Amino acid sequence: MVVRFSPFLNGERAVVTIFIGCVLFSLPVSLLLHGVALSLLALLALYIEIQADISSSSLSQFETRPGASTGILLGAVTLPAVMLSKLIQLSRAFSFHELESAELNYLEMQYWATYGSCFGVLIFLCFVMWHSLDNAHSPPHWSWAAKFGLSCIVLCAALFIFSSTGMQTMLKLLWVLFHGFAAVKLVQHLLNTFPSCASIGEAILVTLGLVVYFGNMLACTISKLHGYLISSESVPVQYGIQRSEISTIIQGVLLGLLLFPIFFKFVLHIWDCFFSTTILAAGNERGRAFLFFASLGFIMVVIIPSWMQFVQDFQMHPLLWVLMFVFSEPVKRLSLCIYWVCVIYVSVLRFYNISRSSKIERILLRKYYHLMAVLMFLPAVIFQPKFLDLAFGAALAVFLTLEIIRIWRIWPLGQLIHHFMNAFTDHRDSELLIVSHFSLLLGCALPIWMSSGYNDRPLAPFAGILSLGIGDTMASMVGHKYGVLRWSKTGKKTIEGTAAGITSVLAACSVLLPILASTGYIFTQHWVSLLLAVIVSGLLEAYTAQLDNAFIPLIFYSLLCL
């Protein structure tokens, strides 16, 4: 048995359509304009994806991950839909006078910044496709398609300008246009610098996240430098609203590490200009390693903490603040750290030995790490959520550092890390970039980070843990062992596996909700939104060829917020 769709409405597109429909159906009247904008964005993305499938050479200049579909529709709508779902949640709080308007305006600005970034990338892809087809002497059917795509662009642009005019400030419009331009440059850089590492949809999702995150950091810095130029009624609507020390530390460390390769290349260039012996010579590995770790230490101990103190007004060095925070509740937090270390040591050692000697498929072996994430993160989300926020940032910083060392082959760890990580890779990773562990960590962390502040849906922070740690794991294991009925001819996903994933998440929610109620959470989660979230995310796991660790938690989180 195989579930069939029309050529233009495959399983992934059908699930994304249902997802967008759920978000639009939940819109209040005050956000109708935002919903219309999201609909036009989805239509434009769908058009580009279909045209890319019809003409495989239209986006051939980008070398994407083998075996993956373009994923443009899913990649384009996911983050704007997450922002819109969060806006629906905050609008609900604002209507009950539980939230100040400033925070709602801030998130609205974030939505339009995300929208502008995605809109800019889609326009760029349109022009790339049209240029490719013009050079290839496109067939006659392209004329109506080109007109349809151009109409979508004009409608999106008109709606965007109208919404910006409603905001009554040119600074906001320029701020959103800046995000769009930055997104176009970044998606080009990602696709060209890391060939065969991601699909176009995955690259769009990463681009939108990085541009909005970088834009937030830039806006914080500008508002501190020129407070008299940026008022609460203009960009970026007081980015310091409810900004905690932990979020500032995480943002500074992560963006510092992402920018570190550029800084290190500059240091190497300066070294080569002033010294006759190149530091990149094959026999000079130790010298390059010394320069690498010295530069990294300077960035992480001096430059980034200086920015943190400037933005957040720390009364001490941020590293000392972190130590003070950890030892403010030493028994609970140090015990949790010891528990994490034990789980990681036992699991990694066990699974690494299995990967070297066993015939177990890599995809099943990696699902054990999903279960490990449940064991590690679930108790911390309930009892130590703030400490878990910081721990997620520290873990992601360690992953980034190790990946930079692996890519640059920094002596003496680079080659060792490369061989170790290869034991857990599969077809979604490449020699150039290994992303699976990043996607798993971020899939668990992002719903927790986005739930900080106002949150009237107690299950929302658990979206990543439930969908990846339980649902995705059970779907893979049951489907691999008992699955017979496949969703498609070419795919491996089975109906039995999907049913097991959906059932396991619902069972976990029924156990988790009483536990949350006993710890003081007020039950406000509607069963309809919960059921929709579980079913839609389960179907997406069954149909998508994208890196599901990145998309499923965000889709699940969005639907839980409705």
XYZ file of C-alpha atoms in Angstrom:
562
model
C 0.000 0.000 0.000
C 1.304 3.439 -0.969
C -0.373 6.798 -0.273
C -0.474 8.774 -3.548
C -0.639 12.502 -4.226
C -0.794 14.524 -7.417
C 2.574 15.524 -8.910
C 2.190 19.106 -7.673
C 0.886 18.230 -4.197
C 3.230 15.668 -2.708
C 3.159 14.543 0.903
C 5.506 17.210 2.236
C 3.610 20.033 0.540
C 0.286 18.666 1.771
C 1.530 18.618 5.377
C 2.946 22.141 5.066
C -0.397 23.321 3.635
C -2.234 21.829 6.620
C 0.271 23.481 8.968
C -0.193 26.917 7.393
C -3.967 26.434 7.410
C -3.921 25.718 11.150
C -1.921 28.886 11.823
C -4.155 31.046 9.609
C -7.337 29.611 11.140
C -6.146 30.689 14.609
C -5.420 34.296 13.628
C -7.173 37.088 15.524
C -8.514 40.036 13.548
C -5.547 42.208 14.553
C -3.144 39.854 12.763
C -5.064 39.291 9.518
C -2.552 41.360 7.546
C 0.272 39.185 8.867
C -1.662 36.085 7.825
C -2.215 37.402 4.293
C 1.503 38.128 4.056
C 2.339 34.581 5.160
C -0.095 33.153 2.599
C 1.510 35.100 -0.249
C 4.945 34.055 0.949
C 3.843 30.408 0.917
C 2.388 30.751 -2.601
C 5.604 32.267 -3.886
C 7.691 29.550 -2.234
C 5.408 26.830 -3.621
C 5.695 28.268 -7.103
C 9.502 28.340 -6.924
C 9.656 24.788 -5.579
C 7.376 23.433 -8.315
C 9.334 25.215 -11.029
C 12.585 23.885 -9.580
C 11.149 20.358 -9.774
C 9.910 20.853 -13.344
C 13.233 22.207 -14.553
C 16.025 20.528 -12.613
C 18.629 22.826 -14.164
C 16.983 26.044 -12.939
C 18.835 25.983 -9.608
C 21.674 23.717 -10.713
C 24.305 26.324 -9.862
C 23.787 25.333 -6.217
C 25.206 21.951 -5.242
C 22.743 20.716 -2.640
C 22.655 17.653 -0.408
C 22.278 14.479 -2.496
C 18.992 12.632 -2.135
C 17.083 15.575 -0.642
C 14.310 17.530 -2.325
C 14.654 21.282 -2.627
C 12.416 21.833 0.426
C 11.905 25.497 -0.489
C 8.295 25.681 0.714
C 9.039 24.081 4.078
C 12.210 26.105 4.599
C 10.543 29.390 3.655
C 7.392 29.191 5.792
C 8.681 27.501 8.958
C 10.321 30.408 10.784
C 7.767 33.086 9.735
C 5.006 30.718 10.878
C 6.770 30.214 14.205
C 6.922 33.989 14.667
C 3.267 34.342 13.741
C 2.253 31.581 16.168
C 4.168 33.341 18.908
C 2.414 36.593 17.952
C -0.950 34.818 18.297
C 0.074 33.650 21.749
C 1.190 37.121 22.877
C -1.907 38.737 21.363
C -3.986 36.402 23.503
C -2.071 37.568 26.569
C -2.371 41.229 25.546
C -6.153 40.930 25.201
C -6.294 39.705 28.814
C -3.981 42.539 29.971
C -1.237 40.084 30.948
C 1.369 41.645 28.652
C 2.690 45.089 27.816
C 2.295 46.385 24.272
C 6.052 46.968 23.957
C 6.799 43.239 23.984
C 4.097 42.586 21.404
C 5.521 45.333 19.171
C 8.989 43.871 19.552
C 7.888 40.424 18.371
C 5.909 42.006 15.536
C 9.105 43.679 14.375
C 10.863 40.325 14.573
C 8.130 38.801 12.421
C 8.525 41.412 9.691
C 12.310 41.102 9.840
C 11.960 37.340 9.333
C 9.418 37.900 6.592
C 11.676 40.407 4.824
C 14.622 38.009 5.019
C 12.608 35.151 3.525
C 11.021 37.383 0.912
C 14.444 38.592 -0.205
C 15.774 35.038 -0.539
C 12.732 33.945 -2.577
C 13.094 36.897 -4.949
C 16.768 35.993 -5.366
C 15.844 32.374 -6.204
C 13.247 33.626 -8.701
C 15.815 35.676 -10.567
C 18.285 32.789 -10.530
C 15.657 30.493 -12.052
C 14.573 32.996 -14.701
C 18.179 33.660 -15.685
C 18.908 29.933 -15.952
C 15.832 29.273 -18.049
C 16.512 32.224 -20.329
C 19.992 30.886 -20.995
C 18.594 27.402 -21.634
C 15.940 28.671 -24.095
C 12.963 27.841 -21.889
C 9.889 26.163 -23.402
C 6.670 28.135 -23.986
C 5.046 26.996 -20.734
C 7.470 29.203 -18.816
C 5.717 32.407 -19.919
C 2.597 31.891 -17.766
C 4.717 30.587 -14.905
C 6.937 33.638 -15.036
C 3.876 35.885 -14.985
C 2.479 34.034 -11.978
C 5.774 34.322 -10.080
C 6.068 38.004 -10.930
C 2.509 38.575 -9.725
C 3.318 36.944 -6.396
C 6.388 39.152 -6.016
C 4.398 42.305 -6.784
C 1.621 41.343 -4.345
C 4.106 40.519 -1.582
C 5.972 43.771 -2.166
C 2.751 45.822 -2.174
C 1.531 44.197 1.031
C 4.929 44.640 2.623
C 5.084 48.350 1.747
C 1.515 48.819 2.971
C 2.333 47.191 6.306
C 5.471 49.275 6.677
C 3.514 52.440 5.940
C 1.086 51.436 8.648
C 3.989 51.332 11.064
C 4.574 55.027 10.247
C 8.338 54.888 10.264
C 10.898 54.659 7.505
C 13.488 53.241 9.902
C 11.493 50.038 10.310
C 11.173 49.631 6.560
C 14.905 50.126 6.107
C 15.570 47.695 8.933
C 13.487 44.980 7.258
C 15.081 45.653 3.862
C 18.490 45.338 5.510
C 17.496 41.891 6.763
C 16.409 40.887 3.252
C 19.695 41.995 1.709
C 21.739 40.261 4.418
C 19.738 37.054 3.955
C 20.419 36.984 0.200
C 24.161 37.394 0.731
C 24.242 34.795 3.497
C 22.273 32.108 1.653
C 24.625 32.509 -1.321
C 27.596 32.166 1.000
C 26.211 29.053 2.716
C 25.299 27.245 -0.503
C 28.607 28.073 -2.203
C 30.927 27.576 0.784
C 29.349 24.321 1.990
C 28.351 22.401 -1.161
C 26.390 19.164 -0.719
C 25.821 19.938 2.980
C 22.214 21.138 2.878
C 19.146 21.400 0.694
C 17.950 24.827 -0.370
C 15.142 24.678 2.190
C 17.561 23.840 5.001
C 19.859 26.657 3.879
C 16.892 29.072 3.923
C 15.965 28.060 7.480
C 19.545 28.484 8.740
C 19.859 31.792 6.894
C 16.686 33.234 8.396
C 17.691 32.177 11.897
C 21.198 33.606 11.654
C 20.127 36.882 10.053
C 17.431 37.547 12.662
C 19.806 36.547 15.478
C 22.618 38.727 14.125
C 20.137 41.546 13.562
C 19.042 41.326 17.184
C 22.651 41.593 18.354
C 23.326 44.520 16.020
C 20.182 46.318 17.152
C 21.119 45.892 20.818
C 24.522 47.385 20.147
C 23.167 50.282 18.082
C 20.484 51.101 20.635
C 23.179 51.287 23.330
C 25.485 53.440 21.206
C 22.834 55.775 19.857
C 19.918 55.653 22.269
C 18.987 59.180 21.360
C 18.505 58.169 17.702
C 16.511 54.982 18.250
C 13.358 55.489 20.268
C 10.821 52.989 21.482
C 8.700 53.724 18.404
C 11.369 52.804 15.840
C 13.723 49.989 15.038
C 14.259 47.797 16.912
C 11.522 48.641 19.427
C 13.753 48.504 22.475
C 15.578 45.222 22.011
C 16.466 45.292 25.692
C 12.909 44.424 26.787
C 13.025 41.513 29.252
C 16.524 40.665 28.104
C 18.144 38.358 30.648
C 21.810 37.932 31.411
C 21.670 34.322 30.242
C 20.277 35.225 26.818
C 22.964 37.891 26.401
C 25.727 35.444 27.331
C 24.420 32.758 24.964
C 24.011 35.198 22.103
C 27.463 36.702 22.551
C 29.247 33.354 22.786
C 27.468 31.743 19.832
C 27.810 34.677 17.475
C 31.412 35.156 18.552
C 32.170 31.548 17.603
C 30.338 31.884 14.286
C 32.416 34.945 13.431
C 35.659 33.458 14.762
C 36.711 31.743 11.471
C 36.650 35.145 9.751
C 38.763 36.614 12.554
C 41.197 33.674 12.431
C 41.645 34.025 8.678
C 42.462 37.701 9.233
C 45.022 36.771 11.919
C 46.663 34.263 9.559
C 46.817 36.870 6.830
C 48.443 39.396 9.172
C 50.942 36.747 10.293
C 51.889 35.945 6.697
C 52.323 39.644 5.917
C 54.732 40.314 8.803
C 56.673 37.034 8.936
C 58.536 35.313 6.147
C 57.536 31.757 7.231
C 53.908 31.010 6.474
C 51.944 29.628 9.375
C 49.932 27.454 6.969
C 52.935 25.355 5.972
C 52.498 21.618 6.434
C 55.301 21.345 8.987
C 54.077 24.228 11.099
C 50.964 22.609 12.615
C 51.903 23.430 16.200
C 52.459 27.069 15.389
C 49.098 27.291 13.681
C 47.456 25.506 16.635
C 49.022 27.987 19.069
C 47.781 30.903 16.975
C 44.333 29.314 16.753
C 43.863 28.776 20.486
C 45.389 32.157 21.343
C 42.969 33.887 18.958
C 40.048 31.856 20.289
C 40.946 32.705 23.871
C 41.238 36.408 23.042
C 37.804 36.417 21.389
C 36.066 34.470 24.148
C 37.735 36.059 27.192
C 38.190 39.661 26.061
C 36.144 40.708 23.006
C 32.828 38.901 23.574
C 32.646 39.562 27.358
C 33.309 43.237 26.640
C 30.276 43.327 24.352
C 28.182 41.515 26.971
C 29.114 44.011 29.672
C 28.342 46.901 27.352
C 24.894 45.613 26.357
C 23.701 44.085 29.629
C 25.559 46.223 32.199
C 27.121 43.283 34.041
C 28.669 44.310 37.352
C 31.386 41.661 36.914
C 33.050 39.668 34.177
C 30.400 37.424 32.525
C 32.464 34.300 33.232
C 32.405 35.166 36.938
C 28.674 35.803 36.656
C 28.209 32.299 35.235
C 30.161 30.789 38.140
C 28.100 32.799 40.631
C 24.910 31.628 38.925
C 25.921 27.957 39.032
C 26.948 28.112 42.704
C 23.863 30.050 43.756
C 22.161 26.629 43.990
C 25.201 24.344 44.149
C 23.521 21.133 45.232
C 20.853 21.074 42.515
C 22.934 22.440 39.649
C 26.173 20.595 40.345
C 24.238 17.363 40.880
C 22.579 17.925 37.520
C 25.982 18.504 35.902
C 27.331 15.259 37.396
C 24.252 13.404 36.160
C 24.727 14.809 32.641
C 28.413 13.876 32.558
C 27.644 10.305 33.636
C 24.885 9.895 31.035
C 27.069 11.338 28.263
C 30.113 9.243 29.196
C 28.236 5.951 29.429
C 26.139 6.577 26.315
C 28.885 7.844 24.032
C 31.319 5.112 25.057
C 28.687 2.416 24.588
C 27.339 3.693 21.280
C 30.799 4.368 19.856
C 31.837 0.770 20.509
C 28.602 -0.493 18.961
C 29.115 1.677 15.868
C 32.566 0.171 15.300
C 31.662 -3.496 15.783
C 27.945 -3.885 15.080
C 25.893 -4.097 11.929
C 23.141 -1.896 13.372
C 22.135 0.784 10.896
C 23.460 4.261 11.631
C 19.982 5.781 11.582
C 18.839 3.453 14.393
C 22.038 3.943 16.346
C 21.555 7.706 16.236
C 18.037 7.368 17.653
C 19.588 6.189 20.910
C 21.013 9.699 21.216
C 17.464 11.020 20.940
C 16.523 8.882 23.919
C 19.631 10.137 25.723
C 18.377 13.692 25.117
C 15.108 12.790 26.860
C 16.969 11.401 29.872
C 19.176 14.487 30.093
C 16.822 17.352 29.353
C 13.382 16.326 30.625
C 14.171 16.574 34.378
C 16.048 19.845 33.841
C 13.168 21.500 31.937
C 10.829 20.777 34.853
C 13.089 21.609 37.803
C 15.963 23.814 36.498
C 14.800 25.602 33.319
C 17.080 28.647 33.645
C 20.137 26.524 34.265
C 19.183 24.352 31.285
C 19.072 27.483 29.096
C 22.666 28.213 30.033
C 23.684 24.564 29.632
C 22.240 24.442 26.116
C 24.275 27.511 25.188
C 27.439 25.989 26.664
C 26.875 22.679 24.847
C 26.259 24.430 21.541
C 29.412 26.500 22.053
C 31.414 23.310 22.655
C 29.949 21.729 19.507
C 30.822 24.799 17.433
C 34.365 24.892 18.794
C 34.932 21.197 18.105
C 33.499 21.491 14.595
C 35.782 24.444 13.818
C 38.760 22.452 15.110
C 37.688 19.455 13.008
C 37.213 21.460 9.807
C 40.518 23.324 10.189
C 42.292 20.104 11.341
C 43.865 21.944 14.259
C 46.636 19.952 15.939
C 46.355 17.768 18.016
C 42.566 17.349 18.206
C 41.382 17.945 14.660
C 42.045 14.523 13.185
C 40.883 12.696 16.334
C 37.570 14.549 16.371
C 37.109 13.867 12.666
C 37.537 10.098 13.080
C 35.285 10.041 16.160
C 32.456 11.991 14.521
C 32.566 9.853 11.371
C 31.400 6.907 13.472
C 27.982 8.566 13.852
C 27.443 10.205 10.456
C 24.961 9.134 7.794
C 23.876 10.316 4.338
C 22.750 13.705 5.699
C 26.288 14.625 6.783
C 29.336 15.280 4.628
C 33.090 15.329 5.036
C 32.997 19.123 5.002
C 30.278 19.742 7.575
C 28.625 17.439 10.139
C 25.317 18.919 11.256
C 23.205 16.162 12.813
C 24.320 16.752 16.403
C 23.735 20.500 15.982
C 20.212 19.925 14.698
C 19.366 17.562 17.573
C 20.651 19.979 20.205
C 18.986 23.007 18.626
C 15.773 21.045 18.074
C 15.561 20.465 21.826
C 16.833 23.921 22.824
C 14.907 26.299 20.547
C 11.404 25.581 21.938
C 12.770 26.097 25.455
C 14.503 29.355 24.536
C 11.454 30.654 22.663
C 9.206 29.850 25.635
C 11.102 32.214 27.921
C 9.012 35.148 29.050
C 5.252 34.829 28.690
C 4.084 31.285 27.990
C 0.551 30.007 28.595
C 1.188 26.620 26.992
C 3.087 24.426 29.480
C 3.901 21.771 26.861
C 5.518 24.256 24.446
C 9.023 24.077 26.013
C 8.914 20.282 25.646
C 8.205 20.412 21.898
C 11.709 19.365 20.877
C 12.104 16.673 23.519
C 8.702 15.145 22.756
C 8.895 15.279 18.955
C 12.541 14.215 18.570
C 13.339 12.273 21.713
C 10.131 10.247 21.784
C 8.094 10.597 18.579
C 10.903 10.459 16.011
C 12.698 7.692 17.898
C 9.653 5.439 18.247
C 8.657 6.035 14.622
C 12.090 4.935 13.381
C 12.405 1.911 15.641
C 8.877 0.563 15.157
C 8.902 1.353 11.452
C 12.246 -0.390 10.938
C 11.207 -3.544 12.802
C 7.483 -3.884 12.074
C 6.752 -1.485 9.211
C 5.123 -2.936 6.108
C 2.883 -0.214 4.617
C 5.008 2.566 3.140
C 3.935 6.165 2.645
C 5.634 6.369 -0.771
C 7.341 4.108 -3.299
C 10.792 5.622 -2.901
C 10.733 6.444 0.827
C 11.472 4.184 3.776
C 8.937 5.699 6.182
C 6.027 3.432 7.088
C 2.489 3.995 8.324
C 3.143 1.725 11.308
C 6.150 3.823 12.335
C 4.215 7.085 12.033
C 1.338 5.681 14.071
C 3.789 4.546 16.758
C 5.412 7.991 16.849
C 2.092 9.818 17.178
C 0.801 7.406 19.826
C 4.002 7.584 21.880
C 3.967 11.398 21.951
C 0.317 11.479 23.045
C 1.083 8.929 25.753
C 4.067 10.965 26.920
C 1.921 14.121 27.061
C -0.722 12.342 29.143
C 2.002 11.399 31.643
C 3.788 14.752 31.533
C 0.781 17.011 32.101
C -0.022 15.679 35.626
C 3.653 16.012 36.543
C 3.651 19.633 35.372
C 0.435 20.303 37.275
C 2.040 18.978 40.462
C 4.972 21.409 40.060
C 2.731 24.471 39.763
C 2.023 24.778 36.039
C -1.517 25.831 35.164
C -3.061 23.577 32.541
C -4.101 25.743 29.585
C -3.188 23.471 26.674
C -6.178 22.748 24.442
C -6.414 19.125 23.393
C -7.363 20.135 19.843
C -4.146 22.093 19.314
C -2.159 19.316 21.004
C -3.699 16.646 18.787
C -3.108 18.746 15.662
C 0.486 19.416 16.684
C 1.231 15.731 17.246
C -0.447 14.535 14.037
C 0.986 17.222 11.730
C 4.531 16.859 13.086
C 4.225 13.071 12.829
C 3.112 13.293 9.200
C 5.923 15.731 8.436
C 8.430 13.221 9.817
C 6.931 10.618 7.499
C 7.042 12.674 4.321
C 9.876 15.176 4.502
C 13.262 14.506 2.943
C 14.742 17.452 4.832
C 16.746 17.291 8.055
C 13.740 16.588 10.251
C 15.556 17.427 13.505
C 15.519 21.056 12.391
C 11.913 21.363 11.193
C 9.751 19.030 13.280
C 10.331 20.738 16.685
C 9.562 24.171 15.220
C 6.359 22.955 13.557
C 5.329 21.158 16.755
C 6.095 24.243 18.867
C 4.131 26.543 16.535
C 1.000 24.429 16.689
C 1.211 24.073 20.470
C 1.178 27.873 20.820
C -2.136 28.224 18.966
